[in-house]
Amino acid sequence: MSVRIKTPNLDEIFEKWKQKAARKDRKKMEKQFGTKGAVFSLDAISAAEYVKDTMKEAAIYFAVKKSLGPAPTGKEENLVMAPKVGREQYYSFKGAGKIDKEKWKGDEKVPHFESIQAVPCKNCRGKGYIDDKCKTCKGTGKIEETFTVLVGEEQNKEKKPFSYPCGACYGTGNRPEPCKECGGHKNMYKYEVLPVPFKTVVTGVPILHSSAQTKYEKEIGDDLHKMIEEVEGIRFSDFKELESKAEASLGYMNKNISKTIGAARSDYKKHEKDKDAQITSQIYLFPMIQMFCETKRGSKFELYSLGSGNKFMTYSNF
Ligand SMILES: [Zn+2]
Ligand SMILES: [Zn+2]
């Protein structure tokens, strides 16, 4: 069920603005609306006299929290041979505190110096070499020779074995070969490419879309954001509902309002997709009255109201 919201009437809006403007700068009011030689009275300033034109418009508001950094998450690991570790440009943030993203020059993810870690080579189990049979002695550790020895008076030739330790393997029979994986450095080295630890800055941002053709939309949005609790609008949890109930809720509709709803809807979607943003309020639809006024002295100004007859705010560039 949709509830029709009561739009404030023009006199009420004008009255509220008048009181506010007089509190802010009574002299200016007197100058713009006073009569020479007469005692100045606020009562004499009426909407009927000074409001030249009025438009019934609408505004859509929602609030967004935006966080600046730390946007990137996740890490990337690299495993390299010892001589290649130094080819990377490392960064260190130890004791440096959080980084201001606005001032940071460089990638959002960088290799962190403190992440460098030795990982024992799997291929050689951290030894740096692979045991292999000595090729010179075929793993025996000995070089075997056969001497022809002349025996006795007859000097008969006799073959006699003779052996000595192999010089290539120092008699061990093993000849270690440098491990091809780690190049003999025993370890591989791992380092991580991690996000820069940016400061998280969360700021509340009002988003206002209005059907009134006004250059004061941002100012109106900022004012509304501050006093949102004191302004009555119709709240929706999604745009589908808002679109189907907007006309019944406002009691009026025009082309610009439809267009504004469409624009607000795509803006809302954009914020929903933005991972650095979070929508923190429901969607509000406000009746918006735009008044074009002129003072007694002929100065033109605009006056806006947002909200219902019960609770509304005014904005003016007066
Ligand atoms: Zn190895
Ligand atoms: Zn050998």
PDB file of C-alpha atoms and ligand atoms in Angstrom:
ATOM      1  CA  MET A   1       0.000   0.000   0.000  1.00  0.00           C
ATOM      2  CA  SER A   2       1.372   3.393  -0.842  1.00  0.00           C
ATOM      3  CA  VAL A   3       0.778   6.384   1.320  1.00  0.00           C
ATOM      4  CA  ARG A   4       0.399   9.736  -0.297  1.00  0.00           C
ATOM      5  CA  ILE A   5       2.750  12.213   1.276  1.00  0.00           C
ATOM      6  CA  LYS A   6       1.436  15.677   1.989  1.00  0.00           C
ATOM      7  CA  THR A   7       3.380  18.371   0.201  1.00  0.00           C
ATOM      8  CA  PRO A   8       4.050  21.483   2.286  1.00  0.00           C
ATOM      9  CA  ASN A   9       2.089  24.499   1.114  1.00  0.00           C
ATOM     10  CA  LEU A  10       3.822  27.507  -0.337  1.00  0.00           C
ATOM     11  CA  ASP A  11       3.092  29.841   2.544  1.00  0.00           C
ATOM     12  CA  GLU A  12       4.552  27.411   5.050  1.00  0.00           C
ATOM     13  CA  ILE A  13       7.723  27.032   3.008  1.00  0.00           C
ATOM     14  CA  PHE A  14       8.086  30.731   2.497  1.00  0.00           C
ATOM     15  CA  GLU A  15       7.467  31.412   6.181  1.00  0.00           C
ATOM     16  CA  LYS A  16      10.077  28.885   7.273  1.00  0.00           C
ATOM     17  CA  TRP A  17      12.634  30.324   4.894  1.00  0.00           C
ATOM     18  CA  LYS A  18      11.809  33.876   5.966  1.00  0.00           C
ATOM     19  CA  GLN A  19      12.416  33.135   9.646  1.00  0.00           C
ATOM     20  CA  LYS A  20      15.660  31.329   8.867  1.00  0.00           C
ATOM     21  CA  ALA A  21      16.923  34.090   6.586  1.00  0.00           C
ATOM     22  CA  ALA A  22      16.072  36.775   9.138  1.00  0.00           C
ATOM     23  CA  ARG A  23      17.907  34.890  11.890  1.00  0.00           C
ATOM     24  CA  LYS A  24      20.918  34.615   9.641  1.00  0.00           C
ATOM     25  CA  ASP A  25      21.007  38.167   8.329  1.00  0.00           C
ATOM     26  CA  ARG A  26      18.215  40.500   9.335  1.00  0.00           C
ATOM     27  CA  LYS A  27      19.915  43.520   7.829  1.00  0.00           C
ATOM     28  CA  LYS A  28      19.975  41.923   4.417  1.00  0.00           C
ATOM     29  CA  MET A  29      16.275  41.123   4.702  1.00  0.00           C
ATOM     30  CA  GLU A  30      15.552  44.691   5.637  1.00  0.00           C
ATOM     31  CA  LYS A  31      17.585  45.993   2.750  1.00  0.00           C
ATOM     32  CA  GLN A  32      15.904  43.696   0.231  1.00  0.00           C
ATOM     33  CA  PHE A  33      12.329  43.843   1.503  1.00  0.00           C
ATOM     34  CA  GLY A  34      12.083  46.991   3.614  1.00  0.00           C
ATOM     35  CA  THR A  35      10.280  50.205   2.758  1.00  0.00           C
ATOM     36  CA  LYS A  36      12.109  53.460   3.229  1.00  0.00           C
ATOM     37  CA  GLY A  37      10.739  55.496   6.093  1.00  0.00           C
ATOM     38  CA  ALA A  38       8.654  52.601   7.424  1.00  0.00           C
ATOM     39  CA  VAL A  39       9.336  50.291  10.358  1.00  0.00           C
ATOM     40  CA  PHE A  40      10.551  46.979   8.995  1.00  0.00           C
ATOM     41  CA  SER A  41       8.395  43.983   9.781  1.00  0.00           C
ATOM     42  CA  LEU A  42       8.832  40.393   8.605  1.00  0.00           C
ATOM     43  CA  ASP A  43       5.051  39.964   8.546  1.00  0.00           C
ATOM     44  CA  ALA A  44       4.800  42.174   5.506  1.00  0.00           C
ATOM     45  CA  ILE A  45       6.892  39.780   3.407  1.00  0.00           C
ATOM     46  CA  SER A  46       4.504  37.295   1.824  1.00  0.00           C
ATOM     47  CA  ALA A  47       4.823  34.459  -0.630  1.00  0.00           C
ATOM     48  CA  ALA A  48       1.963  35.846  -2.683  1.00  0.00           C
ATOM     49  CA  GLU A  49       3.946  38.956  -3.379  1.00  0.00           C
ATOM     50  CA  TYR A  50       7.466  37.675  -3.881  1.00  0.00           C
ATOM     51  CA  VAL A  51       7.172  34.151  -5.292  1.00  0.00           C
ATOM     52  CA  LYS A  52       6.992  34.521  -9.050  1.00  0.00           C
ATOM     53  CA  ASP A  53       6.821  30.921 -10.148  1.00  0.00           C
ATOM     54  CA  THR A  54       6.582  27.497  -8.526  1.00  0.00           C
ATOM     55  CA  MET A  55       7.437  24.029  -9.754  1.00  0.00           C
ATOM     56  CA  LYS A  56       6.453  20.749  -8.179  1.00  0.00           C
ATOM     57  CA  GLU A  57       9.423  18.478  -8.430  1.00  0.00           C
ATOM     58  CA  ALA A  58      10.863  15.500  -6.629  1.00  0.00           C
ATOM     59  CA  ALA A  59      14.201  14.447  -5.242  1.00  0.00           C
ATOM     60  CA  ILE A  60      15.755  11.105  -4.533  1.00  0.00           C
ATOM     61  CA  TYR A  61      18.340  10.700  -1.829  1.00  0.00           C
ATOM     62  CA  PHE A  62      20.529   7.939  -0.502  1.00  0.00           C
ATOM     63  CA  ALA A  63      23.743   7.940   1.469  1.00  0.00           C
ATOM     64  CA  VAL A  64      26.937   6.189   0.549  1.00  0.00           C
ATOM     65  CA  LYS A  65      30.015   5.431   2.594  1.00  0.00           C
ATOM     66  CA  LYS A  66      33.123   5.435   0.527  1.00  0.00           C
ATOM     67  CA  SER A  67      36.320   3.957   1.731  1.00  0.00           C
ATOM     68  CA  LEU A  68      39.545   5.034   0.138  1.00  0.00           C
ATOM     69  CA  GLY A  69      42.002   2.151   0.259  1.00  0.00           C
ATOM     70  CA  PRO A  70      42.927  -0.526   1.156  1.00  0.00           C
ATOM     71  CA  ALA A  71      41.297  -1.567  -2.091  1.00  0.00           C
ATOM     72  CA  PRO A  72      43.510  -4.408  -3.276  1.00  0.00           C
ATOM     73  CA  THR A  73      43.419  -7.675  -1.430  1.00  0.00           C
ATOM     74  CA  GLY A  74      45.035 -11.050  -1.919  1.00  0.00           C
ATOM     75  CA  LYS A  75      48.619 -11.871  -2.509  1.00  0.00           C
ATOM     76  CA  GLU A  76      50.798 -13.268  -5.186  1.00  0.00           C
ATOM     77  CA  GLU A  77      53.739 -15.529  -4.398  1.00  0.00           C
ATOM     78  CA  ASN A  78      56.867 -15.901  -6.433  1.00  0.00           C
ATOM     79  CA  LEU A  79      59.510 -18.593  -6.037  1.00  0.00           C
ATOM     80  CA  VAL A  80      62.888 -17.909  -7.613  1.00  0.00           C
ATOM     81  CA  MET A  81      66.510 -19.081  -7.571  1.00  0.00           C
ATOM     82  CA  ALA A  82      68.839 -17.273  -5.181  1.00  0.00           C
ATOM     83  CA  PRO A  83      70.625 -15.086  -7.768  1.00  0.00           C
ATOM     84  CA  LYS A  84      67.260 -13.828  -9.020  1.00  0.00           C
ATOM     85  CA  VAL A  85      65.947 -12.615  -5.652  1.00  0.00           C
ATOM     86  CA  GLY A  86      67.744  -9.321  -6.010  1.00  0.00           C
ATOM     87  CA  ARG A  87      66.234  -8.555  -9.395  1.00  0.00           C
ATOM     88  CA  GLU A  88      62.967  -7.479  -7.806  1.00  0.00           C
ATOM     89  CA  GLN A  89      62.362  -4.003  -6.355  1.00  0.00           C
ATOM     90  CA  TYR A  90      61.292  -4.500  -2.754  1.00  0.00           C
ATOM     91  CA  TYR A  91      59.362  -2.193  -0.470  1.00  0.00           C
ATOM     92  CA  SER A  92      59.188  -2.116   3.292  1.00  0.00           C
ATOM     93  CA  PHE A  93      56.428  -0.655   5.428  1.00  0.00           C
ATOM     94  CA  LYS A  94      57.735  -1.909   8.749  1.00  0.00           C
ATOM     95  CA  GLY A  95      57.154   0.763  11.363  1.00  0.00           C
ATOM     96  CA  ALA A  96      56.130   3.197   8.648  1.00  0.00           C
ATOM     97  CA  GLY A  97      52.470   3.263   9.646  1.00  0.00           C
ATOM     98  CA  LYS A  98      49.633   3.308   7.178  1.00  0.00           C
ATOM     99  CA  ILE A  99      50.121   4.881   3.808  1.00  0.00           C
ATOM    100  CA  ASP A 100      48.090   7.758   2.454  1.00  0.00           C
ATOM    101  CA  LYS A 101      46.730   6.487  -0.855  1.00  0.00           C
ATOM    102  CA  GLU A 102      46.491   9.977  -2.293  1.00  0.00           C
ATOM    103  CA  LYS A 103      50.233  10.479  -1.898  1.00  0.00           C
ATOM    104  CA  TRP A 104      51.362   7.014  -2.970  1.00  0.00           C
ATOM    105  CA  LYS A 105      53.229   6.793  -6.233  1.00  0.00           C
ATOM    106  CA  GLY A 106      53.440   3.306  -7.593  1.00  0.00           C
ATOM    107  CA  ASP A 107      51.516   0.092  -7.819  1.00  0.00           C
ATOM    108  CA  GLU A 108      48.887  -0.841  -5.267  1.00  0.00           C
ATOM    109  CA  LYS A 109      50.549  -4.223  -4.807  1.00  0.00           C
ATOM    110  CA  VAL A 110      54.313  -4.462  -4.445  1.00  0.00           C
ATOM    111  CA  PRO A 111      56.946  -7.048  -3.387  1.00  0.00           C
ATOM    112  CA  HIS A 112      57.450  -6.766   0.365  1.00  0.00           C
ATOM    113  CA  PHE A 113      61.021  -7.109   1.608  1.00  0.00           C
ATOM    114  CA  GLU A 114      59.954  -8.718   4.879  1.00  0.00           C
ATOM    115  CA  SER A 115      58.188 -11.500   3.011  1.00  0.00           C
ATOM    116  CA  ILE A 116      61.373 -12.981   1.559  1.00  0.00           C
ATOM    117  CA  GLN A 117      61.741 -16.526   2.855  1.00  0.00           C
ATOM    118  CA  ALA A 118      64.161 -19.360   2.167  1.00  0.00           C
ATOM    119  CA  VAL A 119      62.492 -22.564   1.010  1.00  0.00           C
ATOM    120  CA  PRO A 120      64.712 -25.690   1.014  1.00  0.00           C
ATOM    121  CA  CYS A 121      65.046 -27.010  -2.528  1.00  0.00           C
ATOM    122  CA  LYS A 122      62.788 -29.976  -3.058  1.00  0.00           C
ATOM    123  CA  ASN A 123      64.890 -31.467  -5.813  1.00  0.00           C
ATOM    124  CA  CYS A 124      68.056 -31.888  -3.679  1.00  0.00           C
ATOM    125  CA  ARG A 125      66.315 -31.783  -0.282  1.00  0.00           C
ATOM    126  CA  GLY A 126      68.221 -28.651   0.594  1.00  0.00           C
ATOM    127  CA  LYS A 127      71.681 -30.106   0.078  1.00  0.00           C
ATOM    128  CA  GLY A 128      72.537 -28.154  -3.029  1.00  0.00           C
ATOM    129  CA  TYR A 129      73.811 -31.200  -4.854  1.00  0.00           C
ATOM    130  CA  ILE A 130      72.715 -34.582  -6.118  1.00  0.00           C
ATOM    131  CA  ASP A 131      74.794 -37.648  -5.262  1.00  0.00           C
ATOM    132  CA  ASP A 132      75.905 -39.506  -8.280  1.00  0.00           C
ATOM    133  CA  LYS A 133      78.351 -42.344  -8.895  1.00  0.00           C
ATOM    134  CA  CYS A 134      81.816 -41.134  -9.717  1.00  0.00           C
ATOM    135  CA  LYS A 135      82.274 -41.540 -13.428  1.00  0.00           C
ATOM    136  CA  THR A 136      86.058 -41.857 -13.176  1.00  0.00           C
ATOM    137  CA  CYS A 137      85.992 -44.859 -10.860  1.00  0.00           C
ATOM    138  CA  LYS A 138      82.449 -46.008 -11.691  1.00  0.00           C
ATOM    139  CA  GLY A 139      81.549 -45.578  -8.052  1.00  0.00           C
ATOM    140  CA  THR A 140      84.191 -47.914  -6.660  1.00  0.00           C
ATOM    141  CA  GLY A 141      86.363 -45.195  -5.189  1.00  0.00           C
ATOM    142  CA  LYS A 142      89.388 -46.941  -6.608  1.00  0.00           C
ATOM    143  CA  ILE A 143      91.372 -46.769  -9.762  1.00  0.00           C
ATOM    144  CA  GLU A 144      92.316 -50.319 -10.653  1.00  0.00           C
ATOM    145  CA  GLU A 145      95.307 -51.097 -12.728  1.00  0.00           C
ATOM    146  CA  THR A 146      97.039 -54.290 -13.757  1.00  0.00           C
ATOM    147  CA  PHE A 147     100.814 -54.347 -13.661  1.00  0.00           C
ATOM    148  CA  THR A 148     102.919 -56.758 -15.626  1.00  0.00           C
ATOM    149  CA  VAL A 149     105.444 -57.922 -13.119  1.00  0.00           C
ATOM    150  CA  LEU A 150     108.579 -59.960 -14.014  1.00  0.00           C
ATOM    151  CA  VAL A 151     108.842 -62.740 -11.507  1.00  0.00           C
ATOM    152  CA  GLY A 152     111.958 -64.555 -10.353  1.00  0.00           C
ATOM    153  CA  GLU A 153     115.181 -65.469 -12.104  1.00  0.00           C
ATOM    154  CA  GLU A 154     113.235 -66.351 -15.219  1.00  0.00           C
ATOM    155  CA  GLN A 155     111.479 -63.086 -15.141  1.00  0.00           C
ATOM    156  CA  ASN A 156     108.187 -64.678 -16.011  1.00  0.00           C
ATOM    157  CA  LYS A 157     105.565 -62.105 -16.819  1.00  0.00           C
ATOM    158  CA  GLU A 158     102.775 -62.138 -14.343  1.00  0.00           C
ATOM    159  CA  LYS A 159      99.746 -59.858 -14.182  1.00  0.00           C
ATOM    160  CA  LYS A 160      99.141 -58.337 -10.748  1.00  0.00           C
ATOM    161  CA  PRO A 161      96.309 -56.066  -9.734  1.00  0.00           C
ATOM    162  CA  PHE A 162      97.076 -52.712  -8.169  1.00  0.00           C
ATOM    163  CA  SER A 163      94.669 -50.065  -6.987  1.00  0.00           C
ATOM    164  CA  TYR A 164      94.765 -46.591  -5.537  1.00  0.00           C
ATOM    165  CA  PRO A 165      92.087 -44.150  -4.418  1.00  0.00           C
ATOM    166  CA  CYS A 166      90.260 -42.289  -7.147  1.00  0.00           C
ATOM    167  CA  GLY A 167      91.340 -38.651  -7.294  1.00  0.00           C
ATOM    168  CA  ALA A 168      88.086 -37.464  -8.767  1.00  0.00           C
ATOM    169  CA  CYS A 169      85.981 -38.538  -5.787  1.00  0.00           C
ATOM    170  CA  TYR A 170      88.675 -38.674  -3.094  1.00  0.00           C
ATOM    171  CA  GLY A 171      88.089 -42.366  -2.839  1.00  0.00           C
ATOM    172  CA  THR A 172      84.435 -42.080  -1.903  1.00  0.00           C
ATOM    173  CA  GLY A 173      82.999 -43.380  -5.159  1.00  0.00           C
ATOM    174  CA  ASN A 174      80.487 -40.529  -5.100  1.00  0.00           C
ATOM    175  CA  ARG A 175      80.669 -37.432  -7.180  1.00  0.00           C
ATOM    176  CA  PRO A 176      78.057 -34.813  -6.160  1.00  0.00           C
ATOM    177  CA  GLU A 177      76.597 -32.815  -9.033  1.00  0.00           C
ATOM    178  CA  PRO A 178      75.244 -29.288  -8.365  1.00  0.00           C
ATOM    179  CA  CYS A 179      71.451 -29.417  -8.247  1.00  0.00           C
ATOM    180  CA  LYS A 180      70.011 -27.959 -11.431  1.00  0.00           C
ATOM    181  CA  GLU A 181      66.864 -26.716  -9.661  1.00  0.00           C
ATOM    182  CA  CYS A 182      68.512 -24.499  -7.038  1.00  0.00           C
ATOM    183  CA  GLY A 183      71.844 -24.069  -8.807  1.00  0.00           C
ATOM    184  CA  GLY A 184      73.634 -25.419  -5.739  1.00  0.00           C
ATOM    185  CA  HIS A 185      72.268 -22.690  -3.441  1.00  0.00           C
ATOM    186  CA  LYS A 186      70.373 -25.196  -1.290  1.00  0.00           C
ATOM    187  CA  ASN A 187      67.321 -22.951  -1.066  1.00  0.00           C
ATOM    188  CA  MET A 188      64.830 -21.407  -3.347  1.00  0.00           C
ATOM    189  CA  TYR A 189      63.511 -17.997  -2.288  1.00  0.00           C
ATOM    190  CA  LYS A 190      59.910 -17.056  -1.914  1.00  0.00           C
ATOM    191  CA  TYR A 191      58.587 -13.510  -1.741  1.00  0.00           C
ATOM    192  CA  GLU A 192      55.142 -12.017  -1.749  1.00  0.00           C
ATOM    193  CA  VAL A 193      53.577  -9.262  -3.774  1.00  0.00           C
ATOM    194  CA  LEU A 194      51.207  -7.727  -1.253  1.00  0.00           C
ATOM    195  CA  PRO A 195      48.902  -4.735  -1.109  1.00  0.00           C
ATOM    196  CA  VAL A 196      50.412  -1.482   0.090  1.00  0.00           C
ATOM    197  CA  PRO A 197      48.969  -0.920   3.601  1.00  0.00           C
ATOM    198  CA  PHE A 198      46.816   2.072   2.794  1.00  0.00           C
ATOM    199  CA  LYS A 199      44.943   4.028   5.410  1.00  0.00           C
ATOM    200  CA  THR A 200      41.239   3.438   5.255  1.00  0.00           C
ATOM    201  CA  VAL A 201      39.369   6.680   5.053  1.00  0.00           C
ATOM    202  CA  VAL A 202      35.642   6.320   5.321  1.00  0.00           C
ATOM    203  CA  THR A 203      33.567   9.266   4.296  1.00  0.00           C
ATOM    204  CA  GLY A 204      29.832   9.632   4.172  1.00  0.00           C
ATOM    205  CA  VAL A 205      28.603  11.033   0.907  1.00  0.00           C
ATOM    206  CA  PRO A 206      25.059  12.206   0.204  1.00  0.00           C
ATOM    207  CA  ILE A 207      23.711  11.330  -3.199  1.00  0.00           C
ATOM    208  CA  LEU A 208      20.893  13.546  -4.380  1.00  0.00           C
ATOM    209  CA  HIS A 209      19.110  13.487  -7.688  1.00  0.00           C
ATOM    210  CA  SER A 210      16.474  16.100  -8.241  1.00  0.00           C
ATOM    211  CA  SER A 211      14.141  16.799 -11.097  1.00  0.00           C
ATOM    212  CA  ALA A 212      14.465  20.527 -10.524  1.00  0.00           C
ATOM    213  CA  GLN A 213      16.865  22.104 -12.989  1.00  0.00           C
ATOM    214  CA  THR A 214      19.144  23.598 -10.377  1.00  0.00           C
ATOM    215  CA  LYS A 215      22.799  24.325  -9.931  1.00  0.00           C
ATOM    216  CA  TYR A 216      22.363  24.051  -6.154  1.00  0.00           C
ATOM    217  CA  GLU A 217      21.826  20.291  -6.106  1.00  0.00           C
ATOM    218  CA  LYS A 218      25.094  19.583  -4.308  1.00  0.00           C
ATOM    219  CA  GLU A 219      24.460  22.194  -1.611  1.00  0.00           C
ATOM    220  CA  ILE A 220      20.915  20.953  -1.114  1.00  0.00           C
ATOM    221  CA  GLY A 221      22.218  17.383  -0.838  1.00  0.00           C
ATOM    222  CA  ASP A 222      24.806  18.367   1.786  1.00  0.00           C
ATOM    223  CA  ASP A 223      22.204  20.210   3.862  1.00  0.00           C
ATOM    224  CA  LEU A 224      19.774  17.317   3.586  1.00  0.00           C
ATOM    225  CA  HIS A 225      22.456  14.817   4.589  1.00  0.00           C
ATOM    226  CA  LYS A 226      23.004  16.696   7.856  1.00  0.00           C
ATOM    227  CA  MET A 227      19.333  16.814   8.777  1.00  0.00           C
ATOM    228  CA  ILE A 228      17.948  13.691   7.136  1.00  0.00           C
ATOM    229  CA  GLU A 229      16.281  12.600  10.390  1.00  0.00           C
ATOM    230  CA  GLU A 230      14.294  15.824  10.511  1.00  0.00           C
ATOM    231  CA  VAL A 231      12.959  15.643   6.974  1.00  0.00           C
ATOM    232  CA  GLU A 232      10.114  13.359   6.050  1.00  0.00           C
ATOM    233  CA  GLY A 233      10.287  11.406   2.838  1.00  0.00           C
ATOM    234  CA  ILE A 234       8.985   8.077   1.632  1.00  0.00           C
ATOM    235  CA  ARG A 235      11.498   5.335   2.127  1.00  0.00           C
ATOM    236  CA  PHE A 236      12.045   2.456  -0.229  1.00  0.00           C
ATOM    237  CA  SER A 237      14.384  -0.466  -0.071  1.00  0.00           C
ATOM    238  CA  ASP A 238      14.681  -0.797  -3.830  1.00  0.00           C
ATOM    239  CA  PHE A 239      14.056   1.116  -7.006  1.00  0.00           C
ATOM    240  CA  LYS A 240      11.486  -1.288  -8.339  1.00  0.00           C
ATOM    241  CA  GLU A 241       9.200  -0.386  -5.489  1.00  0.00           C
ATOM    242  CA  LEU A 242      10.024   3.291  -5.774  1.00  0.00           C
ATOM    243  CA  GLU A 243       9.205   3.341  -9.469  1.00  0.00           C
ATOM    244  CA  SER A 244       5.876   1.645  -9.009  1.00  0.00           C
ATOM    245  CA  LYS A 245       4.809   3.851  -6.131  1.00  0.00           C
ATOM    246  CA  ALA A 246       6.373   7.223  -6.919  1.00  0.00           C
ATOM    247  CA  GLU A 247       3.381   8.829  -8.577  1.00  0.00           C
ATOM    248  CA  ALA A 248       0.891   7.618  -5.977  1.00  0.00           C
ATOM    249  CA  SER A 249       3.178   8.749  -3.172  1.00  0.00           C
ATOM    250  CA  LEU A 250       3.832  12.192  -4.548  1.00  0.00           C
ATOM    251  CA  GLY A 251       0.392  12.762  -5.985  1.00  0.00           C
ATOM    252  CA  TYR A 252       1.963  14.147  -9.144  1.00  0.00           C
ATOM    253  CA  MET A 253       4.456  13.168 -11.828  1.00  0.00           C
ATOM    254  CA  ASN A 254       6.210  14.775 -14.749  1.00  0.00           C
ATOM    255  CA  LYS A 255       8.743  13.838 -17.405  1.00  0.00           C
ATOM    256  CA  ASN A 256      11.685  15.224 -15.463  1.00  0.00           C
ATOM    257  CA  ILE A 257      10.740  13.260 -12.376  1.00  0.00           C
ATOM    258  CA  SER A 258      10.639  10.007 -14.370  1.00  0.00           C
ATOM    259  CA  LYS A 259      13.993  10.835 -15.907  1.00  0.00           C
ATOM    260  CA  THR A 260      15.431  11.630 -12.481  1.00  0.00           C
ATOM    261  CA  ILE A 261      14.257   8.305 -11.078  1.00  0.00           C
ATOM    262  CA  GLY A 262      15.980   6.531 -13.961  1.00  0.00           C
ATOM    263  CA  ALA A 263      19.207   8.445 -13.427  1.00  0.00           C
ATOM    264  CA  ALA A 264      19.138   7.826  -9.678  1.00  0.00           C
ATOM    265  CA  ARG A 265      18.545   4.148 -10.311  1.00  0.00           C
ATOM    266  CA  SER A 266      21.618   3.729 -12.507  1.00  0.00           C
ATOM    267  CA  ASP A 267      23.697   5.743 -10.057  1.00  0.00           C
ATOM    268  CA  TYR A 268      22.499   3.470  -7.246  1.00  0.00           C
ATOM    269  CA  LYS A 269      23.489   0.388  -9.269  1.00  0.00           C
ATOM    270  CA  LYS A 270      26.909   1.871  -9.905  1.00  0.00           C
ATOM    271  CA  HIS A 271      27.420   2.321  -6.170  1.00  0.00           C
ATOM    272  CA  GLU A 272      26.197  -1.198  -5.474  1.00  0.00           C
ATOM    273  CA  LYS A 273      28.876  -2.575  -7.795  1.00  0.00           C
ATOM    274  CA  ASP A 274      31.639  -0.327  -6.445  1.00  0.00           C
ATOM    275  CA  LYS A 275      33.620  -2.407  -3.959  1.00  0.00           C
ATOM    276  CA  ASP A 276      34.929   0.729  -2.269  1.00  0.00           C
ATOM    277  CA  ALA A 277      31.439   2.018  -1.605  1.00  0.00           C
ATOM    278  CA  GLN A 278      28.675   0.953   0.683  1.00  0.00           C
ATOM    279  CA  ILE A 279      25.116   2.242   0.519  1.00  0.00           C
ATOM    280  CA  THR A 280      24.205   3.121   4.080  1.00  0.00           C
ATOM    281  CA  SER A 281      20.638   4.316   3.855  1.00  0.00           C
ATOM    282  CA  GLN A 282      17.339   3.433   2.320  1.00  0.00           C
ATOM    283  CA  ILE A 283      16.229   5.277  -0.783  1.00  0.00           C
ATOM    284  CA  TYR A 284      14.210   8.370   0.051  1.00  0.00           C
ATOM    285  CA  LEU A 285      11.760  10.048  -2.243  1.00  0.00           C
ATOM    286  CA  PHE A 286      10.986  13.636  -1.345  1.00  0.00           C
ATOM    287  CA  PRO A 287       8.470  16.065  -2.677  1.00  0.00           C
ATOM    288  CA  MET A 288      10.500  19.064  -3.789  1.00  0.00           C
ATOM    289  CA  ILE A 289       9.109  22.507  -4.354  1.00  0.00           C
ATOM    290  CA  GLN A 290      11.131  24.930  -6.382  1.00  0.00           C
ATOM    291  CA  MET A 291      10.237  28.601  -6.142  1.00  0.00           C
ATOM    292  CA  PHE A 292      11.557  31.438  -8.196  1.00  0.00           C
ATOM    293  CA  CYS A 293      11.418  34.590  -6.106  1.00  0.00           C
ATOM    294  CA  GLU A 294      12.239  38.218  -6.453  1.00  0.00           C
ATOM    295  CA  THR A 295      12.809  40.693  -3.631  1.00  0.00           C
ATOM    296  CA  LYS A 296      11.278  44.140  -3.428  1.00  0.00           C
ATOM    297  CA  ARG A 297      14.609  45.504  -4.668  1.00  0.00           C
ATOM    298  CA  GLY A 298      14.426  43.205  -7.702  1.00  0.00           C
ATOM    299  CA  SER A 299      17.047  40.618  -6.674  1.00  0.00           C
ATOM    300  CA  LYS A 300      16.201  37.186  -7.951  1.00  0.00           C
ATOM    301  CA  PHE A 301      16.693  34.109  -5.812  1.00  0.00           C
ATOM    302  CA  GLU A 302      15.565  30.509  -5.649  1.00  0.00           C
ATOM    303  CA  LEU A 303      13.929  28.765  -2.743  1.00  0.00           C
ATOM    304  CA  TYR A 304      13.542  25.021  -2.341  1.00  0.00           C
ATOM    305  CA  SER A 305      11.705  22.788   0.038  1.00  0.00           C
ATOM    306  CA  LEU A 306      12.328  19.104   0.508  1.00  0.00           C
ATOM    307  CA  GLY A 307      10.072  16.899   2.551  1.00  0.00           C
ATOM    308  CA  SER A 308       6.489  16.609   3.640  1.00  0.00           C
ATOM    309  CA  GLY A 309       4.136  19.162   5.116  1.00  0.00           C
ATOM    310  CA  ASN A 310       5.033  17.756   8.538  1.00  0.00           C
ATOM    311  CA  LYS A 311       8.772  17.768   8.246  1.00  0.00           C
ATOM    312  CA  PHE A 312      10.591  19.650   5.555  1.00  0.00           C
ATOM    313  CA  MET A 313      13.749  21.650   5.076  1.00  0.00           C
ATOM    314  CA  THR A 314      14.361  24.713   3.001  1.00  0.00           C
ATOM    315  CA  TYR A 315      17.316  25.740   0.953  1.00  0.00           C
ATOM    316  CA  SER A 316      17.851  29.059  -0.678  1.00  0.00           C
ATOM    317  CA  ASN A 317      20.607  30.887  -2.480  1.00  0.00           C
ATOM    318  CA  PHE A 318      19.253  34.191  -1.090  1.00  0.00           C
TER     319      PHE A 318
HETATM  320 ZN    ZN B   1      68.535 -28.144  -5.208  1.00  0.00          ZN
HETATM  321 ZN    ZN B   2      85.894 -41.716  -8.140  1.00  0.00          ZN
END
